DNA sequence: CCACTATTGCTTTTT
DNA sequence: GCAATAGTGG
């Protein structure tokens, strides 16, 4: 089951579980004082950290005195489970930076001007808030895109620039319109958040830093409480995180950080590699351990990766060593089009699996941008290969999820005007733009939140009668909802869906529902399942705040599920910390990897980060690694010729050209027939939906079928199983296929061009 | 004054 | 190919 695992498991080439190299041993046995572990890819870093934590407990350190911080929930959970196992069942707290801060802030909210029931805004909410502020300033969102503005605000926060200092800064730089606008929006944005008792992701960290800086007694108490602090992926910390870590390890500098400057890929998010590079200056008596031997990849893979990364100038020289066997050379596969590339990869996986060289779950495909998953999904679908996409359309980004969570947020924190704006007219209850802006104006002048203002609708000037009653009814609706009455989060969600008649508008009637509605319902069911799980896990401890905290701070990478036996598709960023026997990196082209944005102003730092990104991707591979590219790729709908990535010239590769025009160099899947499609795919008729990612798996887009569909044709859907086509309507893009699946009375309609239906032949 | 449909434009990476 | 806007009918 562990074919996808972090570095600590035991891949074929690794040391026996109990064995440690001398360097690893030094790190594990290190007790007090600062420790820096510089760990190359596949060097057993996770194993070292977990072993060290267990060792601390063994030496009598109370687990509550250990604070371990990672960047993803997935990493945190895995680490916690592993340490607990090693430490004889004693739980050790492992948390992400954001979660740790969220908890701390919950306990001390009033010290930074918040209340304990504050809510966390996501990027969509942030953009919405920016939009509101732009409106107030009479600026248009077309000329000043909210996404860019909130990005700049986020960057400012990461660099510890307050609204005031940014303003001061931009005044000195006259002429920069955009910067000026950002400086004007920032303080109002922040004001909105504070009034809404809400924080954004950056605030979680920033508020905690402020908390620790301004309250020395609290700081020293926490410093004392967390006598041992461990930070994983230290090269990814930003200035604020760096500050927090330092504030917590002042009196007890038993700080252990681990990381690899060559795997720093979050510079764009404010991460500072310098943090790890200057650790030895920050803590002159630090012990430094270098883990350079790789236990993961073949020598061939490692050699190419090493050659690549050696081209980074702004780097301390370091080479990767391994005693692993040579293995196959790293391949470069060149295809004529993105479609060929996708089919080529699928064919390759199909071949490897049918020759029993690996399983589907052993394979991963990485790419630079999420939008590249679509074509890969289509091809894999056509080949009948089961796959999971990490963060295709993220589960928690789905409108239904955000709406329902919006209701929960508003119930928990009535001051959350962002949540109010999100749900006040969802589903449509005749509270449109005009009414909302009158309400907002009134709320602002009266200095009350919007929900309260809705209760006073009769006092709002120029409000039409129907609008007034609609607002009053909405207020009543929210007022009548709470966790105590509902009994559990899941029950509360059901009550919300029921009372708002949330799904009422969906039934397109005539005894058939659309594919879209089925998906939306599935999303809701998934959220309910998640809530039920939460209710069970927490028992009497359950709270809305707790549930919202979990749902706000999850990442899509958390959904990676190795046990499913699926090919895994994800971005290069999401791939960090994982390993797979067979890896494909797709789209290794100039302007894509390196991304065009990094080439734009010829900044070597950015190009080096792109190089590290490819390095990270390559070093995930255990046995087989292929880099692929397409000579032509669609960009904004237009097909364009591409240029091979500059990185390809920097390493040893064995090239295979599959671009012979009009030829069969790229195989297409064998024609489907009822007999062997099932056997080949290895897919269950209706797989269980377990995670958000798995849920969305296979439903995105799909095959364009040359032969089309006809009434009476037997088809198979990756999720709903076998069925028969009962109707075909419309033309071209509007063509829909209605299918009746086995054990179902209803027909389900699909867009012919965009569904993963596989024809099985006539029945 | 609101809801719905057609149309234009922009698209890294993520806690 | 999506999401914010413009336009139209109710």
mmCIF file of N, CA and C in Angstrom, chain A residues 412-477:
data_model
loop_
_atom_site.group_PDB
_atom_site.id
_atom_site.type_symbol
_atom_site.label_atom_id
_atom_site.label_comp_id
_atom_site.label_asym_id
_atom_site.label_seq_id
_atom_site.Cartn_x
_atom_site.Cartn_y
_atom_site.Cartn_z
ATOM 1 N N UNK A 412 -21.799 31.344 12.642
ATOM 2 C CA UNK A 412 -20.782 31.393 13.686
ATOM 3 C C UNK A 412 -20.354 32.835 13.987
ATOM 4 N N UNK A 413 -20.195 33.603 12.941
ATOM 5 C CA UNK A 413 -19.681 34.963 13.091
ATOM 6 C C UNK A 413 -20.542 35.936 12.308
ATOM 7 N N UNK A 414 -21.605 36.446 12.935
ATOM 8 C CA UNK A 414 -22.564 37.309 12.224
ATOM 9 C C UNK A 414 -21.919 38.559 11.642
ATOM 10 N N UNK A 415 -20.737 38.911 12.130
ATOM 11 C CA UNK A 415 -20.066 40.103 11.612
ATOM 12 C C UNK A 415 -19.382 39.844 10.271
ATOM 13 N N UNK A 416 -19.344 38.593 9.860
ATOM 14 C CA UNK A 416 -18.629 38.237 8.636
ATOM 15 C C UNK A 416 -19.381 38.718 7.394
ATOM 16 N N UNK A 417 -19.145 39.976 7.061
ATOM 17 C CA UNK A 417 -19.851 40.575 5.927
ATOM 18 C C UNK A 417 -19.501 39.904 4.601
ATOM 19 N N UNK A 418 -18.319 39.330 4.532
ATOM 20 C CA UNK A 418 -17.938 38.637 3.300
ATOM 21 C C UNK A 418 -18.812 37.407 3.103
ATOM 22 N N UNK A 419 -19.031 36.690 4.193
ATOM 23 C CA UNK A 419 -19.906 35.520 4.117
ATOM 24 C C UNK A 419 -21.334 35.961 3.808
ATOM 25 N N UNK A 420 -21.740 37.041 4.427
ATOM 26 C CA UNK A 420 -23.084 37.568 4.178
ATOM 27 C C UNK A 420 -23.283 37.832 2.694
ATOM 28 N N UNK A 421 -22.319 38.541 2.108
ATOM 29 C CA UNK A 421 -22.435 38.884 0.691
ATOM 30 C C UNK A 421 -22.499 37.635 -0.173
ATOM 31 N N UNK A 422 -21.789 36.619 0.258
ATOM 32 C CA UNK A 422 -21.765 35.392 -0.527
ATOM 33 C C UNK A 422 -23.118 34.694 -0.540
ATOM 34 N N UNK A 423 -23.758 34.622 0.622
ATOM 35 C CA UNK A 423 -24.945 33.759 0.707
ATOM 36 C C UNK A 423 -26.281 34.503 0.695
ATOM 37 N N UNK A 424 -26.247 35.805 0.812
ATOM 38 C CA UNK A 424 -27.519 36.520 0.986
ATOM 39 C C UNK A 424 -28.499 36.248 -0.161
ATOM 40 N N UNK A 425 -27.973 36.020 -1.329
ATOM 41 C CA UNK A 425 -28.874 35.778 -2.457
ATOM 42 C C UNK A 425 -28.645 34.401 -3.097
ATOM 43 N N UNK A 426 -28.214 33.463 -2.264
ATOM 44 C CA UNK A 426 -27.998 32.122 -2.780
ATOM 45 C C UNK A 426 -28.754 31.099 -1.961
ATOM 46 N N UNK A 427 -29.736 30.434 -2.520
ATOM 47 C CA UNK A 427 -30.233 30.600 -3.887
ATOM 48 C C UNK A 427 -30.970 31.931 -4.056
ATOM 49 N N UNK A 428 -31.238 32.342 -5.284
ATOM 50 C CA UNK A 428 -31.852 33.642 -5.537
ATOM 51 C C UNK A 428 -33.098 33.865 -4.689
ATOM 52 N N UNK A 429 -33.088 34.934 -3.892
ATOM 53 C CA UNK A 429 -34.287 35.257 -3.117
ATOM 54 C C UNK A 429 -34.634 36.717 -3.308
ATOM 55 N N UNK A 430 -34.373 37.200 -4.499
ATOM 56 C CA UNK A 430 -34.731 38.550 -4.923
ATOM 57 C C UNK A 430 -34.065 39.632 -4.082
ATOM 58 N N UNK A 431 -32.833 39.365 -3.694
ATOM 59 C CA UNK A 431 -32.031 40.405 -3.056
ATOM 60 C C UNK A 431 -30.859 40.667 -3.992
ATOM 61 N N UNK A 432 -31.074 41.537 -4.948
ATOM 62 C CA UNK A 432 -30.075 41.757 -5.993
ATOM 63 C C UNK A 432 -29.033 42.780 -5.630
ATOM 64 N N UNK A 433 -28.288 43.174 -6.628
ATOM 65 C CA UNK A 433 -27.172 44.090 -6.462
ATOM 66 C C UNK A 433 -27.588 45.401 -5.823
ATOM 67 N N UNK A 434 -28.679 45.945 -6.341
ATOM 68 C CA UNK A 434 -29.115 47.269 -5.875
ATOM 69 C C UNK A 434 -29.472 47.232 -4.396
ATOM 70 N N UNK A 435 -30.283 46.271 -4.035
ATOM 71 C CA UNK A 435 -30.680 46.131 -2.634
ATOM 72 C C UNK A 435 -29.461 45.920 -1.743
ATOM 73 N N UNK A 436 -28.557 45.080 -2.220
ATOM 74 C CA UNK A 436 -27.373 44.797 -1.412
ATOM 75 C C UNK A 436 -26.524 46.038 -1.191
ATOM 76 N N UNK A 437 -26.409 46.857 -2.200
ATOM 77 C CA UNK A 437 -25.539 48.018 -2.005
ATOM 78 C C UNK A 437 -26.208 49.058 -1.112
ATOM 79 N N UNK A 438 -27.544 49.143 -1.171
ATOM 80 C CA UNK A 438 -28.237 50.030 -0.229
ATOM 81 C C UNK A 438 -28.032 49.552 1.195
ATOM 82 N N UNK A 439 -28.136 48.250 1.336
ATOM 83 C CA UNK A 439 -27.944 47.663 2.656
ATOM 84 C C UNK A 439 -26.525 47.912 3.164
ATOM 85 N N UNK A 440 -25.553 47.725 2.285
ATOM 86 C CA UNK A 440 -24.156 47.899 2.675
ATOM 87 C C UNK A 440 -23.910 49.341 3.115
ATOM 88 N N UNK A 441 -24.453 50.249 2.351
ATOM 89 C CA UNK A 441 -24.291 51.670 2.689
ATOM 90 C C UNK A 441 -24.851 51.962 4.076
ATOM 91 N N UNK A 442 -26.063 51.470 4.301
ATOM 92 C CA UNK A 442 -26.713 51.681 5.590
ATOM 93 C C UNK A 442 -25.879 51.090 6.725
ATOM 94 N N UNK A 443 -25.382 49.876 6.494
ATOM 95 C CA UNK A 443 -24.583 49.206 7.519
ATOM 96 C C UNK A 443 -23.332 50.008 7.847
ATOM 97 N N UNK A 444 -22.703 50.545 6.811
ATOM 98 C CA UNK A 444 -21.485 51.314 7.028
ATOM 99 C C UNK A 444 -21.760 52.578 7.837
ATOM 100 N N UNK A 445 -22.811 53.313 7.466
ATOM 101 C CA UNK A 445 -23.083 54.561 8.194
ATOM 102 C C UNK A 445 -23.516 54.280 9.631
ATOM 103 N N UNK A 446 -24.236 53.196 9.817
ATOM 104 C CA UNK A 446 -24.708 52.874 11.164
ATOM 105 C C UNK A 446 -23.665 52.122 11.977
ATOM 106 N N UNK A 447 -22.552 51.783 11.320
ATOM 107 C CA UNK A 447 -21.487 51.019 11.978
ATOM 108 C C UNK A 447 -21.994 49.703 12.576
ATOM 109 N N UNK A 448 -22.784 49.020 11.802
ATOM 110 C CA UNK A 448 -23.232 47.694 12.220
ATOM 111 C C UNK A 448 -22.938 46.716 11.096
ATOM 112 N N UNK A 449 -23.002 45.434 11.391
ATOM 113 C CA UNK A 449 -22.738 44.490 10.325
ATOM 114 C C UNK A 449 -23.981 44.301 9.450
ATOM 115 N N UNK A 450 -23.774 43.660 8.310
ATOM 116 C CA UNK A 450 -24.848 43.619 7.331
ATOM 117 C C UNK A 450 -26.028 42.770 7.781
ATOM 118 N N UNK A 451 -25.739 41.747 8.515
ATOM 119 C CA UNK A 451 -26.826 40.893 8.976
ATOM 120 C C UNK A 451 -27.743 41.672 9.911
ATOM 121 N N UNK A 452 -27.124 42.455 10.792
ATOM 122 C CA UNK A 452 -27.878 43.309 11.690
ATOM 123 C C UNK A 452 -28.682 44.324 10.896
ATOM 124 N N UNK A 453 -28.020 44.881 9.900
ATOM 125 C CA UNK A 453 -28.690 45.872 9.057
ATOM 126 C C UNK A 453 -29.914 45.257 8.393
ATOM 127 N N UNK A 454 -29.788 43.989 8.004
ATOM 128 C CA UNK A 454 -30.920 43.321 7.359
ATOM 129 C C UNK A 454 -32.115 43.254 8.305
ATOM 130 N N UNK A 455 -31.813 43.099 9.595
ATOM 131 C CA UNK A 455 -32.882 43.046 10.585
ATOM 132 C C UNK A 455 -33.614 44.385 10.686
ATOM 133 N N UNK A 456 -32.876 45.449 10.384
ATOM 134 C CA UNK A 456 -33.469 46.789 10.432
ATOM 135 C C UNK A 456 -33.861 47.269 9.048
ATOM 136 N N UNK A 457 -34.211 46.351 8.183
ATOM 137 C CA UNK A 457 -34.479 46.698 6.783
ATOM 138 C C UNK A 457 -35.479 47.836 6.643
ATOM 139 N N UNK A 458 -36.419 47.896 7.571
ATOM 140 C CA UNK A 458 -37.452 48.939 7.470
ATOM 141 C C UNK A 458 -36.874 50.342 7.590
ATOM 142 N N UNK A 459 -35.717 50.433 8.259
ATOM 143 C CA UNK A 459 -35.105 51.752 8.421
ATOM 144 C C UNK A 459 -34.237 52.158 7.234
ATOM 145 N N UNK A 460 -33.979 51.223 6.339
ATOM 146 C CA UNK A 460 -33.082 51.543 5.234
ATOM 147 C C UNK A 460 -33.808 52.392 4.192
ATOM 148 N N UNK A 461 -33.197 53.521 3.847
ATOM 149 C CA UNK A 461 -33.859 54.435 2.904
ATOM 150 C C UNK A 461 -33.989 53.836 1.501
ATOM 151 N N UNK A 462 -35.023 54.213 0.815
ATOM 152 C CA UNK A 462 -35.272 53.869 -0.595
ATOM 153 C C UNK A 462 -35.347 52.377 -0.885
ATOM 154 N N UNK A 463 -35.766 51.624 0.091
ATOM 155 C CA UNK A 463 -35.827 50.196 -0.150
ATOM 156 C C UNK A 463 -37.249 49.803 -0.549
ATOM 157 N N UNK A 464 -37.343 49.036 -1.603
ATOM 158 C CA UNK A 464 -38.675 48.628 -2.053
ATOM 159 C C UNK A 464 -39.277 47.644 -1.049
ATOM 160 N N UNK A 465 -40.574 47.561 -1.099
ATOM 161 C CA UNK A 465 -41.275 46.688 -0.159
ATOM 162 C C UNK A 465 -40.811 45.221 -0.277
ATOM 163 N N UNK A 466 -40.809 44.670 -1.481
ATOM 164 C CA UNK A 466 -40.367 43.262 -1.580
ATOM 165 C C UNK A 466 -38.942 43.055 -1.093
ATOM 166 N N UNK A 467 -38.078 44.038 -1.361
ATOM 167 C CA UNK A 467 -36.688 43.921 -0.912
ATOM 168 C C UNK A 467 -36.625 43.918 0.613
ATOM 169 N N UNK A 468 -37.430 44.777 1.233
ATOM 170 C CA UNK A 468 -37.448 44.851 2.691
ATOM 171 C C UNK A 468 -37.862 43.517 3.307
ATOM 172 N N UNK A 469 -38.958 42.959 2.802
ATOM 173 C CA UNK A 469 -39.402 41.681 3.362
ATOM 174 C C UNK A 469 -38.383 40.583 3.091
ATOM 175 N N UNK A 470 -37.769 40.613 1.926
ATOM 176 C CA UNK A 470 -36.771 39.588 1.602
ATOM 177 C C UNK A 470 -35.616 39.639 2.595
ATOM 178 N N UNK A 471 -35.169 40.841 2.923
ATOM 179 C CA UNK A 471 -34.067 40.990 3.870
ATOM 180 C C UNK A 471 -34.477 40.538 5.267
ATOM 181 N N UNK A 472 -35.667 40.927 5.671
ATOM 182 C CA UNK A 472 -36.139 40.519 6.994
ATOM 183 C C UNK A 472 -36.225 38.995 7.079
ATOM 184 N N UNK A 473 -36.710 38.406 6.016
ATOM 185 C CA UNK A 473 -36.841 36.959 6.025
ATOM 186 C C UNK A 473 -35.468 36.287 6.056
ATOM 187 N N UNK A 474 -34.528 36.891 5.350
ATOM 188 C CA UNK A 474 -33.178 36.316 5.373
ATOM 189 C C UNK A 474 -32.587 36.380 6.783
ATOM 190 N N UNK A 475 -32.774 37.509 7.418
ATOM 191 C CA UNK A 475 -32.269 37.645 8.783
ATOM 192 C C UNK A 475 -32.889 36.596 9.696
ATOM 193 N N UNK A 476 -34.192 36.429 9.571
ATOM 194 C CA UNK A 476 -34.887 35.430 10.362
ATOM 195 C C UNK A 476 -34.326 34.033 10.115
ATOM 196 N N UNK A 477 -34.093 33.768 8.845
ATOM 197 C CA UNK A 477 -33.552 32.467 8.466
ATOM 198 C C UNK A 477 -32.246 32.173 9.202
#
